[in-house]
CSV table of C-alpha atoms and ligand atoms in Angstrom, one decimal:
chain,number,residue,atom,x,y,z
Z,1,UNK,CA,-25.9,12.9,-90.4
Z,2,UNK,CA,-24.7,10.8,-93.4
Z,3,UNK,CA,-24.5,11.1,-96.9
Z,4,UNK,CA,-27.0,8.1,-98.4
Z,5,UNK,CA,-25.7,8.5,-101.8
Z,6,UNK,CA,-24.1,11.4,-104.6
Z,7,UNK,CA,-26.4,10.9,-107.5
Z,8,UNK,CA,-24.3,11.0,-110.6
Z,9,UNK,CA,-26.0,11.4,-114.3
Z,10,UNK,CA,-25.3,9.4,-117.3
Z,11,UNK,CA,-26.6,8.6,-120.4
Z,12,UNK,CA,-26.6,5.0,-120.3
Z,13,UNK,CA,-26.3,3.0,-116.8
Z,14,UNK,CA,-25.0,-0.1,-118.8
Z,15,UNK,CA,-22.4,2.0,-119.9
Z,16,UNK,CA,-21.6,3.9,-116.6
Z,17,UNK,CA,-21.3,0.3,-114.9
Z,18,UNK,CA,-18.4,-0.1,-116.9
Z,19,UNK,CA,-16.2,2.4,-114.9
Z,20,UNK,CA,-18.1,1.7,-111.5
Z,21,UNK,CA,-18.3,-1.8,-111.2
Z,22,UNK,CA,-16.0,-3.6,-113.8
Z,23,UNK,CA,-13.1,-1.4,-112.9
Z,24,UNK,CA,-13.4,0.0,-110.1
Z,25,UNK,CA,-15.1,-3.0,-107.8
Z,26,UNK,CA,-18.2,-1.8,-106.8
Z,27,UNK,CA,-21.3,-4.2,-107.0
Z,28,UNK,CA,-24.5,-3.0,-108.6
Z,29,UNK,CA,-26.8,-4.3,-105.7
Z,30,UNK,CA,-30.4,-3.1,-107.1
Z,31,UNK,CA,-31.5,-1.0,-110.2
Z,32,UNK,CA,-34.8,0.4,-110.4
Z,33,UNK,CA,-37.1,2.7,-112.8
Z,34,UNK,CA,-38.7,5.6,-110.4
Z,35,UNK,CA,-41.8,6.6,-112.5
Z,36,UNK,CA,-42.6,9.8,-110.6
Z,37,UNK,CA,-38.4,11.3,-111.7
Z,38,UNK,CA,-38.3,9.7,-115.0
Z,39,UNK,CA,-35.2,8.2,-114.5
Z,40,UNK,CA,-34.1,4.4,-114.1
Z,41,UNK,CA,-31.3,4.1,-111.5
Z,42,UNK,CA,-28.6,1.9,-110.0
Z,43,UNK,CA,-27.1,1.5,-106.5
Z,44,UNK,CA,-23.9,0.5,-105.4
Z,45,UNK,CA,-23.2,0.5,-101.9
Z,46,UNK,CA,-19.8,2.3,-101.2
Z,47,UNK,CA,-18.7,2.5,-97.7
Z,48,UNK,CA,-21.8,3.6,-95.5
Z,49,UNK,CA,-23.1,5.4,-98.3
Z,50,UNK,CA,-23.8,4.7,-102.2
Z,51,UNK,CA,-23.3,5.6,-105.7
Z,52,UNK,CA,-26.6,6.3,-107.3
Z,53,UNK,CA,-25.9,6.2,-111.4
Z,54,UNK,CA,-29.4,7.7,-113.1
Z,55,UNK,CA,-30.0,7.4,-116.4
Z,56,UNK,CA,-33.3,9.3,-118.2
Z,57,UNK,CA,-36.6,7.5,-119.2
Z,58,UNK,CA,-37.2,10.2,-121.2
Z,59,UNK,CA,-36.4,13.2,-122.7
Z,60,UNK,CA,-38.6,15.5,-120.1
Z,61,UNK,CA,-36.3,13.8,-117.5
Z,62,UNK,CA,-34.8,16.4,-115.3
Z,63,UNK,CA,-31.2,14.2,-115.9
Z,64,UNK,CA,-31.7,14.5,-119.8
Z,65,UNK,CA,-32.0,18.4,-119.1
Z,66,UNK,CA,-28.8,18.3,-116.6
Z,67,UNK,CA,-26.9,15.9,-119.6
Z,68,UNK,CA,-27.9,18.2,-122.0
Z,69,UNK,CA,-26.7,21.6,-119.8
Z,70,UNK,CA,-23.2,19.7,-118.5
Z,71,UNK,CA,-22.7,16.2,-120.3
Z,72,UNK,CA,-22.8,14.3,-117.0
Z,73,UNK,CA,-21.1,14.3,-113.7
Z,74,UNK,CA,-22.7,14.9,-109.8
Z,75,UNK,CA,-25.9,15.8,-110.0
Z,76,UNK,CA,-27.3,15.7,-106.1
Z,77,UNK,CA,-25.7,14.9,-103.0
Z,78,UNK,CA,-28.3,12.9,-100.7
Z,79,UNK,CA,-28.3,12.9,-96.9
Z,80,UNK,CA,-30.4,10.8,-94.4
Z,81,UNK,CA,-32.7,12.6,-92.2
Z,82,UNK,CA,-34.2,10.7,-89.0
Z,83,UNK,CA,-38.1,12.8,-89.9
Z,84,UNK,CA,-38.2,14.5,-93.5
Z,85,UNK,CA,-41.1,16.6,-92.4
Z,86,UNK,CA,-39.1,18.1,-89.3
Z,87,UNK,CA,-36.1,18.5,-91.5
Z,88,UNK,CA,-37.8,20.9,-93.9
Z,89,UNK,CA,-40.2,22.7,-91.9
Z,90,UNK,CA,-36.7,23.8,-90.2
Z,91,UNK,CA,-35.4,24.6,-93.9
Z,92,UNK,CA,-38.6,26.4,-94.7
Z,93,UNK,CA,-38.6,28.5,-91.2
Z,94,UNK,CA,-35.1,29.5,-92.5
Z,95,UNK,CA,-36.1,30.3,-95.7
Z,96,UNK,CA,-34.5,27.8,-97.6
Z,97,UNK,CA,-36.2,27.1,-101.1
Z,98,UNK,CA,-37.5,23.6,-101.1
Z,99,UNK,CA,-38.1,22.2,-104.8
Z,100,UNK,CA,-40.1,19.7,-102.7
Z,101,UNK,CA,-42.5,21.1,-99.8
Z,102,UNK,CA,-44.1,17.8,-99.1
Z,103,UNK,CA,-42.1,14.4,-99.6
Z,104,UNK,CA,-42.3,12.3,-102.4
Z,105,UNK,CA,-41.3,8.3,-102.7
Z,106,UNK,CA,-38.1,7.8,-103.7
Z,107,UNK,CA,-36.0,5.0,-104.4
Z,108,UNK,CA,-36.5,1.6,-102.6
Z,109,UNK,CA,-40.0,3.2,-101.1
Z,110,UNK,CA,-38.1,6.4,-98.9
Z,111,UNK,CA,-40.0,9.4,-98.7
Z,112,UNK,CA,-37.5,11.8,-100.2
Z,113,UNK,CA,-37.4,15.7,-101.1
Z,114,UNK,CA,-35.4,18.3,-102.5
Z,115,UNK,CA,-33.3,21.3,-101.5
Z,116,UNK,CA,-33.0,23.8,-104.1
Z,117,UNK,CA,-29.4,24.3,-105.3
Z,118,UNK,CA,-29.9,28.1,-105.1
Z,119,UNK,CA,-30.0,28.0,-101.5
Z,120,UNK,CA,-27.3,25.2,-101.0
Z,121,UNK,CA,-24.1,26.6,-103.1
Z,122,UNK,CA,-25.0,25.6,-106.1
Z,123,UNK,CA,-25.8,22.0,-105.1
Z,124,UNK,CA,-29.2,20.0,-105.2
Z,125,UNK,CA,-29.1,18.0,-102.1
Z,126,UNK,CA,-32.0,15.5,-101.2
Z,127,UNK,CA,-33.2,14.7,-98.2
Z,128,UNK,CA,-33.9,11.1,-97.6
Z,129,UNK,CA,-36.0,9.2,-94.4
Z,130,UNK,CA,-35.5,5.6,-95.0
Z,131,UNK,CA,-39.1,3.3,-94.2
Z,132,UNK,CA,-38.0,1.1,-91.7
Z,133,UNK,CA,-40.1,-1.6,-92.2
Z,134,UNK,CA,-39.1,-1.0,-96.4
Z,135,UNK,CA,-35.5,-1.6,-95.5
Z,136,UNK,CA,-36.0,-4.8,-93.6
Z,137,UNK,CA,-37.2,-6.7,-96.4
U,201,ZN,ZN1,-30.8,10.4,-105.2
């Protein structure tokens, strides 16, 4: 397994950048709105894995609740799974609590889902299977 990307919430992307790219060197390789989570994000690659910055659209956004409860910081922890389905039927037949029973698209078209943090230490992790035929474009 790898870790995809550790989603981090901010209030402003434009003003996140600032630490993440113009001092610290990483390059801001795509930034997208994803409808369905209300959030607009950005993604820069960082080894094998990636910093995802997300920023609300609105104020119903899950991030603007999380700014609101902690001001900021890690909000998920993302893995890559080889079949998302397979991966939380075998969470579910443990009786994990799944925020997400069925996948959802995520990010740059993968089907993604979430673990709920109750059942992970206190961490929302998302599962995500990258489209293949999506990546290679
Ligand atoms: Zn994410």
């Amino acid at each position: 397994m790898k870790i995809n990307h550790l989603g981090i919430a901010t209030k402003g992307i434009d003003e996140a950048l600032r630490f993440w790219r113009d001092a610290l060197g990483l390059e801001n390789v795509h930034t997208e709105v994803v409808e369905d989570q209300k959030v607009r994000v950005a993604m820069l690659p960082l080894g094998e894995s990636r910093i995802e910055l997300l920023e609300p659209t609105s104020e119903d956004s899950p991030i603007s609740k999380f700014l609101e409860k902690r001001g900021g910081g890690i909000h998920h922890i993302a893995v890559d799974v080889e079949d998302i389905e397979q991966a939380l039927q075998k969470l579910k037949d443990r009786g994990m609590r799944l925020i997400d029973e069925t996948p959802r698209i995520g990010a740059e078209g993968c089907l993604v889902a979430f673990v709920h943090p109750s059942s992970a230490n206190g961490v929302l992790l998302e599962l995500v299977q990258q489209i293949p035929s999506e990546k290679a474009m």
